[in-house]
GROMACS .gro file of C-alpha atoms in nm:
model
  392
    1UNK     CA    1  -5.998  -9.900  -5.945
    2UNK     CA    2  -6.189 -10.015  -5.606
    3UNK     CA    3  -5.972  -9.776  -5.451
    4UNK     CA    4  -6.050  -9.492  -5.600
    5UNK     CA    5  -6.482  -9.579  -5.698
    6UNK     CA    6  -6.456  -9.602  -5.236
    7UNK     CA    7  -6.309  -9.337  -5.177
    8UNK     CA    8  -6.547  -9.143  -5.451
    9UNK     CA    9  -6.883  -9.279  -5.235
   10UNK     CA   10  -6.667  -9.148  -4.913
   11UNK     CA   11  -6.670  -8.816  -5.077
   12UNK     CA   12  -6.993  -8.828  -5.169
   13UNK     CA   13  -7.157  -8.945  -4.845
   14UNK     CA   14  -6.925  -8.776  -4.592
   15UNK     CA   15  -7.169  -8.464  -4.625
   16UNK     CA   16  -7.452  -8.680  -4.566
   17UNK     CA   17  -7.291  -8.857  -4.287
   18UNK     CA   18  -7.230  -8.480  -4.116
   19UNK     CA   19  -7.580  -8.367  -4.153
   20UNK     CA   20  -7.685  -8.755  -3.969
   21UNK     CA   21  -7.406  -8.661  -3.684
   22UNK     CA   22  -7.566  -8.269  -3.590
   23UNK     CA   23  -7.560  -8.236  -3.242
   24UNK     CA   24  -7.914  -8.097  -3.099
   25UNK     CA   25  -7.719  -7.896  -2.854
   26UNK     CA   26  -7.898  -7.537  -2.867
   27UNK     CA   27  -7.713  -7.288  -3.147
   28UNK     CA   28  -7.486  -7.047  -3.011
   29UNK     CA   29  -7.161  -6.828  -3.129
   30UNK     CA   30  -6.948  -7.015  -3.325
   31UNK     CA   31  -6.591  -6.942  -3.439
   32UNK     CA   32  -6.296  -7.133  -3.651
   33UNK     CA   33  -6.025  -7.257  -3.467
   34UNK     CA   34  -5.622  -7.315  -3.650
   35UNK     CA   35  -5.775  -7.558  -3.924
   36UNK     CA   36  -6.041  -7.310  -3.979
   37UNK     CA   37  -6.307  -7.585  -3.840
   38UNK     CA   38  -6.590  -7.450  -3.666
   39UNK     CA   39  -6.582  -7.489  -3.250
   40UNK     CA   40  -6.806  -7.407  -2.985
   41UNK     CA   41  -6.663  -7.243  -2.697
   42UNK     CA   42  -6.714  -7.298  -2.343
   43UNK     CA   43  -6.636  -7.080  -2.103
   44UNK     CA   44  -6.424  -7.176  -1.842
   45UNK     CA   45  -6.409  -7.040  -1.450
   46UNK     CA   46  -6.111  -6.851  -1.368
   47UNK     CA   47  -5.894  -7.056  -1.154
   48UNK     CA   48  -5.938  -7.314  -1.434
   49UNK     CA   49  -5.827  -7.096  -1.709
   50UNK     CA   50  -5.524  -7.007  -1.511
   51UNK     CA   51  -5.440  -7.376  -1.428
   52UNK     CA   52  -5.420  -7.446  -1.735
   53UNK     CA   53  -5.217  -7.181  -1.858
   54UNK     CA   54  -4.931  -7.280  -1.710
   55UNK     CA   55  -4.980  -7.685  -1.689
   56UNK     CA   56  -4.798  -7.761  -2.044
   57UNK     CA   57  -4.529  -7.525  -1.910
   58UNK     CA   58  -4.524  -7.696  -1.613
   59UNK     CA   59  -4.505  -8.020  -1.719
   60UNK     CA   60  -4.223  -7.925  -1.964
   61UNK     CA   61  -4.012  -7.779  -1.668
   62UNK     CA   62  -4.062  -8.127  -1.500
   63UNK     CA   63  -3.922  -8.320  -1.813
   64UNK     CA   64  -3.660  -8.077  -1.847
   65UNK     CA   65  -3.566  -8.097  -1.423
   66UNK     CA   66  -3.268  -8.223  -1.341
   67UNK     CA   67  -3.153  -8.445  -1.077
   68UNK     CA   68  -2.823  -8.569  -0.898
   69UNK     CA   69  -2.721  -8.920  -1.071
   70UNK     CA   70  -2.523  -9.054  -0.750
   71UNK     CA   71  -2.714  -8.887  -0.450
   72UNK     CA   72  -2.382  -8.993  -0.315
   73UNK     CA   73  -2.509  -9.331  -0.270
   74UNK     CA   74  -2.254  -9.439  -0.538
   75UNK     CA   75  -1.855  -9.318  -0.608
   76UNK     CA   76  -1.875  -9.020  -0.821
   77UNK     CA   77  -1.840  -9.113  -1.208
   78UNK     CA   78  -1.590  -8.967  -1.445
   79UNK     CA   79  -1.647  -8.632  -1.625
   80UNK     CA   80  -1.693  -8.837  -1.948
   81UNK     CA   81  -1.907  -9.080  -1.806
   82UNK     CA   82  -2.089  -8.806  -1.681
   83UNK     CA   83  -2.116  -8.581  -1.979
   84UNK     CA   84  -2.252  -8.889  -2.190
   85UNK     CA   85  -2.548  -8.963  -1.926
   86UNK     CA   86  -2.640  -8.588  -1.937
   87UNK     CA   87  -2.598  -8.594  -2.336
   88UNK     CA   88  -2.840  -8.896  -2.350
   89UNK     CA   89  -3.083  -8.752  -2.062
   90UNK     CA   90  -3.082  -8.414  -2.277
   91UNK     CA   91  -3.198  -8.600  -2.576
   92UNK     CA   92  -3.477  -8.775  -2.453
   93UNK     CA   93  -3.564  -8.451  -2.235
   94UNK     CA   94  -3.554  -8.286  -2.628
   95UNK     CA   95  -3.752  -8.565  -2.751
   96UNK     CA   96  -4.028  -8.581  -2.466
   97UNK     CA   97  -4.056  -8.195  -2.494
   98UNK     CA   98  -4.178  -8.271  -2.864
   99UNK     CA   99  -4.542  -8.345  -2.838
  100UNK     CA  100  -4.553  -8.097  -2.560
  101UNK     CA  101  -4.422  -7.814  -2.729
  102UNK     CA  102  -4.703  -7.852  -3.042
  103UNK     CA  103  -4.981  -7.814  -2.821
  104UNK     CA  104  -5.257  -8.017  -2.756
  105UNK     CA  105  -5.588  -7.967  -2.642
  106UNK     CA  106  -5.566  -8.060  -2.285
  107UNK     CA  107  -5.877  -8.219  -2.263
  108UNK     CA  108  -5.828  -8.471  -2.023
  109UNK     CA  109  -5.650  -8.212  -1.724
  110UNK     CA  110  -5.927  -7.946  -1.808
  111UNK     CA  111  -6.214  -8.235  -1.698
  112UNK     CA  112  -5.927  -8.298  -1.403
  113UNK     CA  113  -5.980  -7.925  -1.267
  114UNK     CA  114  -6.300  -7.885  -1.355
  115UNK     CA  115  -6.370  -8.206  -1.139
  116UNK     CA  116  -6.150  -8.074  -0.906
  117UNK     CA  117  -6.336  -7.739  -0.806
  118UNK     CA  118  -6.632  -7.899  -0.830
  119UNK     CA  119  -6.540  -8.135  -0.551
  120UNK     CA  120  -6.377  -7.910  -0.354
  121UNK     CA  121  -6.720  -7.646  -0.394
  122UNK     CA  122  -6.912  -8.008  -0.285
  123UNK     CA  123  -6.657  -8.040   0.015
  124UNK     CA  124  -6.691  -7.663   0.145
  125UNK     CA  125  -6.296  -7.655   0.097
  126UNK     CA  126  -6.173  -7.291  -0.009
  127UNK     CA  127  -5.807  -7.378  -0.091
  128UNK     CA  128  -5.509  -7.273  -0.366
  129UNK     CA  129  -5.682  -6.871  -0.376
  130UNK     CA  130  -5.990  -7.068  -0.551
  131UNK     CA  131  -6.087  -7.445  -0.559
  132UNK     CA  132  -5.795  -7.637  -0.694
  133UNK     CA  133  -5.529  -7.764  -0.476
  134UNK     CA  134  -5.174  -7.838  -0.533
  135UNK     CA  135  -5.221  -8.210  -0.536
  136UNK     CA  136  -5.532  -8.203  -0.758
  137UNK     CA  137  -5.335  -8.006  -1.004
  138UNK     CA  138  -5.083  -8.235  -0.998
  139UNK     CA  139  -5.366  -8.466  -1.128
  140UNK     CA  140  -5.452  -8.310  -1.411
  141UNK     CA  141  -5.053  -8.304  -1.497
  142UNK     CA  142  -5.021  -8.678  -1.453
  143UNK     CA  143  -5.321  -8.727  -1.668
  144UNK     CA  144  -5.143  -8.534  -1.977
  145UNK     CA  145  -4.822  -8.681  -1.915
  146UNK     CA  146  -4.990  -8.998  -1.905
  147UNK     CA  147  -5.185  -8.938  -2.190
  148UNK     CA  148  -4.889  -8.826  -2.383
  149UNK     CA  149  -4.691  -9.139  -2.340
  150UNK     CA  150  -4.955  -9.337  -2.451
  151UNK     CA  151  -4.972  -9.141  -2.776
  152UNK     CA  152  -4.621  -9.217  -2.826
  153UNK     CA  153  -4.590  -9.594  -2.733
  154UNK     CA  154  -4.943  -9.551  -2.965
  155UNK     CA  155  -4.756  -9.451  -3.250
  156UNK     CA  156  -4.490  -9.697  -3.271
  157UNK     CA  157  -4.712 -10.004  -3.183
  158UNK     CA  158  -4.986  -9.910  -3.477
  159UNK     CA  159  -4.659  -9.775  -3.685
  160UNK     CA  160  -4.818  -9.366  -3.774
  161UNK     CA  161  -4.627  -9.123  -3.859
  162UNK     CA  162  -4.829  -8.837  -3.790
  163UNK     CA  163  -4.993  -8.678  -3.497
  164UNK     CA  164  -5.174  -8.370  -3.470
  165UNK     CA  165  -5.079  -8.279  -3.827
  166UNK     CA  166  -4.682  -8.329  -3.753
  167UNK     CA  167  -4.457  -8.587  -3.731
  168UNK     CA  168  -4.444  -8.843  -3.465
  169UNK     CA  169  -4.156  -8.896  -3.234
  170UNK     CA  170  -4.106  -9.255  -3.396
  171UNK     CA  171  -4.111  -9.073  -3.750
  172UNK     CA  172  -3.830  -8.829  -3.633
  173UNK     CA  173  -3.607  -9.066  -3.407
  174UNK     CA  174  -3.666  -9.418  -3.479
  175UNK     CA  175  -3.902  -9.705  -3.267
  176UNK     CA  176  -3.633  -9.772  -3.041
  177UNK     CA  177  -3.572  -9.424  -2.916
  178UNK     CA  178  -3.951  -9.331  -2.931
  179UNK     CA  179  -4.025  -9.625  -2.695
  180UNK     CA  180  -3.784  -9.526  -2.415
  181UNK     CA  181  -3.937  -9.167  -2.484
  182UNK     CA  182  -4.225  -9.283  -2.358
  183UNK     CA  183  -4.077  -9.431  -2.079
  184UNK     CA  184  -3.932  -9.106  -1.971
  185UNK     CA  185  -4.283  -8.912  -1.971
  186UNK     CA  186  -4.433  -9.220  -1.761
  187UNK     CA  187  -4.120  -9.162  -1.485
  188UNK     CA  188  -4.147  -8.802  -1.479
  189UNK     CA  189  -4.520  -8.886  -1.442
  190UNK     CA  190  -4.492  -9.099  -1.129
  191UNK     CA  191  -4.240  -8.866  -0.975
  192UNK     CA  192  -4.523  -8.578  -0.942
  193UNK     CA  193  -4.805  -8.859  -0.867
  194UNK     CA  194  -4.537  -8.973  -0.606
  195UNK     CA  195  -4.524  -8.632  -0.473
  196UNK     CA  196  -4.833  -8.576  -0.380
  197UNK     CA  197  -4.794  -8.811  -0.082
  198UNK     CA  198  -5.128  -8.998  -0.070
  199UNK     CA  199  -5.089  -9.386  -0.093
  200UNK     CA  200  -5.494  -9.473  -0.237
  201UNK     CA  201  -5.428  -9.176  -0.489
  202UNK     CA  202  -5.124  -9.292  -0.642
  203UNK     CA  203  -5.276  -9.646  -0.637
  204UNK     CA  204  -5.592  -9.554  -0.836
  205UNK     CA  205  -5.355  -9.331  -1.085
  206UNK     CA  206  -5.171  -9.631  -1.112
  207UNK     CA  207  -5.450  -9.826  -1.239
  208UNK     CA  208  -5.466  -9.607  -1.542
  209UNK     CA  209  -5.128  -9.724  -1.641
  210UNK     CA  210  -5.189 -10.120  -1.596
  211UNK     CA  211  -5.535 -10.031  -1.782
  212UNK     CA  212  -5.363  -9.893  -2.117
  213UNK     CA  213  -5.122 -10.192  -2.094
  214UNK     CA  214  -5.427 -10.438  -2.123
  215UNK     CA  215  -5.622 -10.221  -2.339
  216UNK     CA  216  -5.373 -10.227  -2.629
  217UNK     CA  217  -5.335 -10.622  -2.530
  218UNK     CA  218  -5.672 -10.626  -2.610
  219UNK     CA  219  -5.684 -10.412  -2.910
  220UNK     CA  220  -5.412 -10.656  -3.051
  221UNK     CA  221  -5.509 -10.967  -2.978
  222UNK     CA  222  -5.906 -10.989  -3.061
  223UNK     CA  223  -5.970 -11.405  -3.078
  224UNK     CA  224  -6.143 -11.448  -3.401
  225UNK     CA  225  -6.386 -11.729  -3.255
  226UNK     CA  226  -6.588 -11.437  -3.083
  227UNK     CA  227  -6.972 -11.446  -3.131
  228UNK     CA  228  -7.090 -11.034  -3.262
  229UNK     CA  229  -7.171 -10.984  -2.873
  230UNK     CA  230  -6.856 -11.079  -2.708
  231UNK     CA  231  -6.664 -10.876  -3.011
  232UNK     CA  232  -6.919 -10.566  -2.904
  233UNK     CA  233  -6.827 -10.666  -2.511
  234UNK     CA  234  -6.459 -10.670  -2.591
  235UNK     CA  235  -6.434 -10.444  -2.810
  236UNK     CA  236  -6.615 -10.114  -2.479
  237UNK     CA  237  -6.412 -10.331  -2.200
  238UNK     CA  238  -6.041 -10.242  -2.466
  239UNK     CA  239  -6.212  -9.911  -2.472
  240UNK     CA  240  -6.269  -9.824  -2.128
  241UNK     CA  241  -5.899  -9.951  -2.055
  242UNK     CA  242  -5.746  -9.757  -2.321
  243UNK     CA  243  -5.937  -9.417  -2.306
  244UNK     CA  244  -6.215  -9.390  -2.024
  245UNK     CA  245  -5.993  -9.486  -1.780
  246UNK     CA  246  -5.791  -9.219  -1.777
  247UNK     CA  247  -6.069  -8.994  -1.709
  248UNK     CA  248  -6.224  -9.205  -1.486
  249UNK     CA  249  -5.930  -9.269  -1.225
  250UNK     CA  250  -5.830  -8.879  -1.244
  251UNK     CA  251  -6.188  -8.800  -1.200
  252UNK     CA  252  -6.206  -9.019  -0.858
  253UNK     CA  253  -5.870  -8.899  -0.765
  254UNK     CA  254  -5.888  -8.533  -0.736
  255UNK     CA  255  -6.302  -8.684  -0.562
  256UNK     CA  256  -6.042  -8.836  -0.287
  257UNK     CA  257  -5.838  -8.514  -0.283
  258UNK     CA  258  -6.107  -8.302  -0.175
  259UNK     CA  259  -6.215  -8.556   0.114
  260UNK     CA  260  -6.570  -8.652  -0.076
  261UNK     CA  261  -6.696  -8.984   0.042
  262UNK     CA  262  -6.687  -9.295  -0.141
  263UNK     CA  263  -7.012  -9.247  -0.273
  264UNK     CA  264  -6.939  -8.938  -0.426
  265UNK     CA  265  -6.599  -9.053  -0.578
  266UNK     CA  266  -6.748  -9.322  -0.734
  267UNK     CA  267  -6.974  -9.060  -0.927
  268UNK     CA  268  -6.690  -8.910  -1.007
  269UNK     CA  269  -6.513  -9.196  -1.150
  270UNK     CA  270  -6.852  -9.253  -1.346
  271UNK     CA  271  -6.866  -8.938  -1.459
  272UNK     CA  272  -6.520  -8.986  -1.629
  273UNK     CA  273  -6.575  -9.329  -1.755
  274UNK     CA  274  -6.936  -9.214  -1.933
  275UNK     CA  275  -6.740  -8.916  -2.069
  276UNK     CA  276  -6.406  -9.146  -2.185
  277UNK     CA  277  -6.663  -9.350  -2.328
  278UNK     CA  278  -6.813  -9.115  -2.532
  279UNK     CA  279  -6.497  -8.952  -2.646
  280UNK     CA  280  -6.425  -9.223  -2.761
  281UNK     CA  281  -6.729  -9.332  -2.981
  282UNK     CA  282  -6.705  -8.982  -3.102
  283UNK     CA  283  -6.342  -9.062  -3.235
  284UNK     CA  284  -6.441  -9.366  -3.390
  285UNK     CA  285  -6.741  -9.154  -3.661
  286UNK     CA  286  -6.481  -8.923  -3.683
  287UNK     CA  287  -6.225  -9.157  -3.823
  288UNK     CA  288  -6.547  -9.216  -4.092
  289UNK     CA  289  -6.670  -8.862  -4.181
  290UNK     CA  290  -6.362  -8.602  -4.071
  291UNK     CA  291  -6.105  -8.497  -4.342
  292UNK     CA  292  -5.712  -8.605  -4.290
  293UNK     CA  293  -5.669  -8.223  -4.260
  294UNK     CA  294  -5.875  -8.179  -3.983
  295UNK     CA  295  -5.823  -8.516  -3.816
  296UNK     CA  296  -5.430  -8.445  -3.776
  297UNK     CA  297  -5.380  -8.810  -3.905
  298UNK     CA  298  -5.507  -8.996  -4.227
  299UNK     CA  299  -5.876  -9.077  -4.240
  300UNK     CA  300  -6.009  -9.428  -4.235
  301UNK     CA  301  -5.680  -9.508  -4.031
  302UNK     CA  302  -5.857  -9.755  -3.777
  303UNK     CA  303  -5.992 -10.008  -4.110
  304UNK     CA  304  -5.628  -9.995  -4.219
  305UNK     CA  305  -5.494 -10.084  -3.885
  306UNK     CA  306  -5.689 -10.379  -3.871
  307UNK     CA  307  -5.892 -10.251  -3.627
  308UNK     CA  308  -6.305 -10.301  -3.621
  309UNK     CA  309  -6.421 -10.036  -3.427
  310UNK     CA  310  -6.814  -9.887  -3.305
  311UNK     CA  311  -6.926  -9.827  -3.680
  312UNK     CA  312  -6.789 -10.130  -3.820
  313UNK     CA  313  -6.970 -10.331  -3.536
  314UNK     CA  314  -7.293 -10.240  -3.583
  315UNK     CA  315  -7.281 -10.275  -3.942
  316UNK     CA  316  -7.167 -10.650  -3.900
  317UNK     CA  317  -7.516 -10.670  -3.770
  318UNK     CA  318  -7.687 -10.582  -4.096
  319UNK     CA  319  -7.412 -10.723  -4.296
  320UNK     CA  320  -7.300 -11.028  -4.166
  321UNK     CA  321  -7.017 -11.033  -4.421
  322UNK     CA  322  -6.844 -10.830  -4.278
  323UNK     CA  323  -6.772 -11.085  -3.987
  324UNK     CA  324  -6.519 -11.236  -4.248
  325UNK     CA  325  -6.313 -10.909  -4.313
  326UNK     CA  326  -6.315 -10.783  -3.907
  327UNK     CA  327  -6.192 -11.194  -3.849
  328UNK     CA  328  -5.902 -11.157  -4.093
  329UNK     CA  329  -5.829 -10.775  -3.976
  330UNK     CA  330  -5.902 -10.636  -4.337
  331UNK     CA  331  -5.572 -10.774  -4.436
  332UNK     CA  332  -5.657 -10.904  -4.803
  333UNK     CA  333  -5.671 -10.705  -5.101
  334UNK     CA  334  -5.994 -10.494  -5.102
  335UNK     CA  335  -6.069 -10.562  -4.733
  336UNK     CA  336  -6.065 -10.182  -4.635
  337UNK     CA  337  -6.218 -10.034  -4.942
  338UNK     CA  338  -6.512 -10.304  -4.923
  339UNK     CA  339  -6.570 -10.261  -4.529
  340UNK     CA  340  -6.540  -9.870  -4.552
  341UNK     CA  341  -6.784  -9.869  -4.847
  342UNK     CA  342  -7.045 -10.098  -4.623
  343UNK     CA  343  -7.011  -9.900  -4.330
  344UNK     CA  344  -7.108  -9.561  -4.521
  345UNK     CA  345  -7.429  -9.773  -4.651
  346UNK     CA  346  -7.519  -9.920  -4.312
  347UNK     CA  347  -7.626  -9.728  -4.028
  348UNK     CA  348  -7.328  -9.829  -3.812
  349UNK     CA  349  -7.234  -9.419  -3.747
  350UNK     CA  350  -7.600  -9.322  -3.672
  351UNK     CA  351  -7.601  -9.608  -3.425
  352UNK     CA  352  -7.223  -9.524  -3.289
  353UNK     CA  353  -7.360  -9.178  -3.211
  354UNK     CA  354  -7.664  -9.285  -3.038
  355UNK     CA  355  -7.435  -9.456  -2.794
  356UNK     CA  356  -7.228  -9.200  -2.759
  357UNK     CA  357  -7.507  -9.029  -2.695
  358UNK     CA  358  -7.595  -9.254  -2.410
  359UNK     CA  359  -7.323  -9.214  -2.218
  360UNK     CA  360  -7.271  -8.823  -2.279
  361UNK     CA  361  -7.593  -8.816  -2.131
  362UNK     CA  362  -7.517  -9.077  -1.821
  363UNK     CA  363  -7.200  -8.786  -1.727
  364UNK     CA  364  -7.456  -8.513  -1.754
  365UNK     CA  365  -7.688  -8.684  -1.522
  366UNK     CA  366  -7.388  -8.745  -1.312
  367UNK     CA  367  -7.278  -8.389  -1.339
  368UNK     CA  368  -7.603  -8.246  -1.201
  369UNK     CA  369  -7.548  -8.422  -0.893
  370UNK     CA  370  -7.282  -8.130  -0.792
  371UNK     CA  371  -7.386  -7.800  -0.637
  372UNK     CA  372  -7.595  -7.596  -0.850
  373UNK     CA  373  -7.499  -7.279  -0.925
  374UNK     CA  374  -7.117  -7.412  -0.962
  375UNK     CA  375  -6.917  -7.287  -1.276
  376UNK     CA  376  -6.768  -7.627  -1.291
  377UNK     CA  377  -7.050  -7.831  -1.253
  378UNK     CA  378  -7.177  -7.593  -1.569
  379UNK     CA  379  -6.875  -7.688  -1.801
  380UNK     CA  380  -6.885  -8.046  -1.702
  381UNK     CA  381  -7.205  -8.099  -1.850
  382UNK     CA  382  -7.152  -7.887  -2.112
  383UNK     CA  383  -6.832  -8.081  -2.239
  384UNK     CA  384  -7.067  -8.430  -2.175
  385UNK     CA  385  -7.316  -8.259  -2.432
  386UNK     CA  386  -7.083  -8.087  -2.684
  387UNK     CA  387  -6.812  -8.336  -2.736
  388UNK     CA  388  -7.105  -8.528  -2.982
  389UNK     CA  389  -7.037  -8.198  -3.206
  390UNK     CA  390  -6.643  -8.177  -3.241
  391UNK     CA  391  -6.512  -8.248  -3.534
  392UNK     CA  392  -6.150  -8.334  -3.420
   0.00000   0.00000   0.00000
């Protein structure tokens, strides 16, 4: 009966809650993407738009490559022993091709290149036919392949089943397999960072990794003797390791690819950590006030995870009873219908967006640093500004 009298005020509110989210980016032409959800469109230069035509087929050519198993190094195995490695290679080359093959959004290469030409227009450098080299394009591949694995170690850790509307890997193939799935994208990954050849790039890439690892640490191990601060405080450090890092670190690499100085890679990496920071927050009213449909995944998924994200946060501060349910991870009976039905009453999402807000508007500041007059450096602050008006 709770159940259903919740999810009735969700209904009822999540208009509301829309209208309280409106972006005051300036109107312009809108259109319906696949789920028939209005977008805003941002055009893209050239060489970008051609990168990233080809990166997801690129990337699934490099999970599909194969590679000598002895080199040689090793006496030659049996043709049985040798079918059944390739058998089990194909298979997790079939399953690693999954997520690929459905599509995404590529949001975190498309800041990569972006980043990229604008560096390289900063640096002078005229390279590639356009402003994206080889190795900064090789970036914004790690960065999806990275981003991909997480998704799928994600999945099995927080136990979904669906991602982007479909199944997930661990929902088609079992935990087990999904894990080493994972894996697999992560190796592929390092091979291409490894090929680029540049020692402090591959470090800093390889940051991102170690930062997921203690990000979802974090996210599942939140002491329950925290004070409201330190939960806020540990709650943006688990975010920055989990998503702003990503953006961050690629944001600073392709910086060190185009020979910018450390001053102007480190506005590079804050440019991607205000932006992953905002994404973020974004993700977290969204999870609140977007439909399953639209979402790809069910709504209200964080609260029944056990997780206390941005909105429930700030509505601990008004409703200090809710310290109870975030300490016991919403795991008694009525927990998530009584915490979802405070948060819609509290202004926890109109004070998650104002962050957001904040730091969209710390990348945009960051973003006018580049030349003006730049395509790139155009987009970049448009994306800062516009990703407080998706609605998936």
């Amino acid at each position: 009966m709770l159940r259903s009298s919740v999810n009735g005020v969700l209904r009822a509110r999540q208009a509301g809650a829309e209208r309280r989210l409106a972006t005051t980016v300036p109107a312009e032409s809108v259109t319906e993407d696949a789920n028939g959800s209005a977008s805003r469109s941002i055009t893209l230069p050239e060489i970008v738009t051609s990168k990233l035509a080809s990166l997801q087929t690129d990337i699934v050519s490099t999970i599909l490559e194969q590679h000598s198993i002895t080199g040689g190094a090793v006496p030659a195995m049996s043709l049985s022993s040798l079918a059944t490695t390739n058998n089990f290679t194909k298979n997790l080359q079939e399953m690693a091709k999954y997520y690929f093959a459905q599509g995404g959004k590529l949001f975190r290469p498309k800041v990569s290149l972006l980043m990229s030409d604008a560096c390289s227009q900063l640096a002078g450098s005229k390279i590639d036919a356009g402003s994206v080299s080889l190795n900064q394009y090789r970036i914004a591949m790690v960065s999806e392949m990275i981003h991909t694995a997480s998704l799928v170690h994600d999945d099995v850790i927080d136990e979904s089943d669906q991602r982007r509307g479909q199944p997930t890997v661990n929902a088609r193939w079992g935990n087990r397999q999904a894990v080493l799935v994972g894996d697999f994208i992560l190796a592929r990954a390092t091979k291409v960072l490894c090929s680029i050849g540049e020692p402090p790039v591959i470090s800093t890439m390889a940051e991102v990794v170690e930062d997921l690892v203690q990000g979802e640490l974090m996210q599942l191990t939140v002491p329950s003797e925290l004070e409201p601060a330190q939960r806020f405080q540990h709650y943006m450090t688990k975010t920055f390791y989990k998503t702003a890092s990503l953006f961050a670190n690629s944001c600073k690499s392709v910086a060190m690819l185009a020979g910018l100085s450390e001053s102007h890679q480190k506005d590079a990496f804050d440019y991607g950590r205000h932006l992953g920071l905002g994404f973020q927050l974004v993700d977290d009213m969204l999870d609140y006030v977007a439909s399953s449909a639209v979402l790809g995944k069910p709504s209200v998924s964080d609260l029944r995870q056990g997780l206390a994200t941005c909105p429930v946060l700030f509505a601990a501060h008004d409703y200090p009873e809710l310290n109870a349910l975030i300490n016991r991870r919403f795991r008694q009976d009525g927990d998530v219908e009584r915490a979802l039905n405070i948060v819609m009453n509290s202004t926890g999402l109109e004070q998650t967006r104002e962050l957001a807000k904040e730091h969209s508007l710390a990348a945009v500041s960051l973003a006018e640093k580049l030349p003006r007059g730049d395509s790139s450096r155009d987009c970049l602050i448009e994306i800062a500004v516009k990703q407080l008006d998706r609605d998936h």
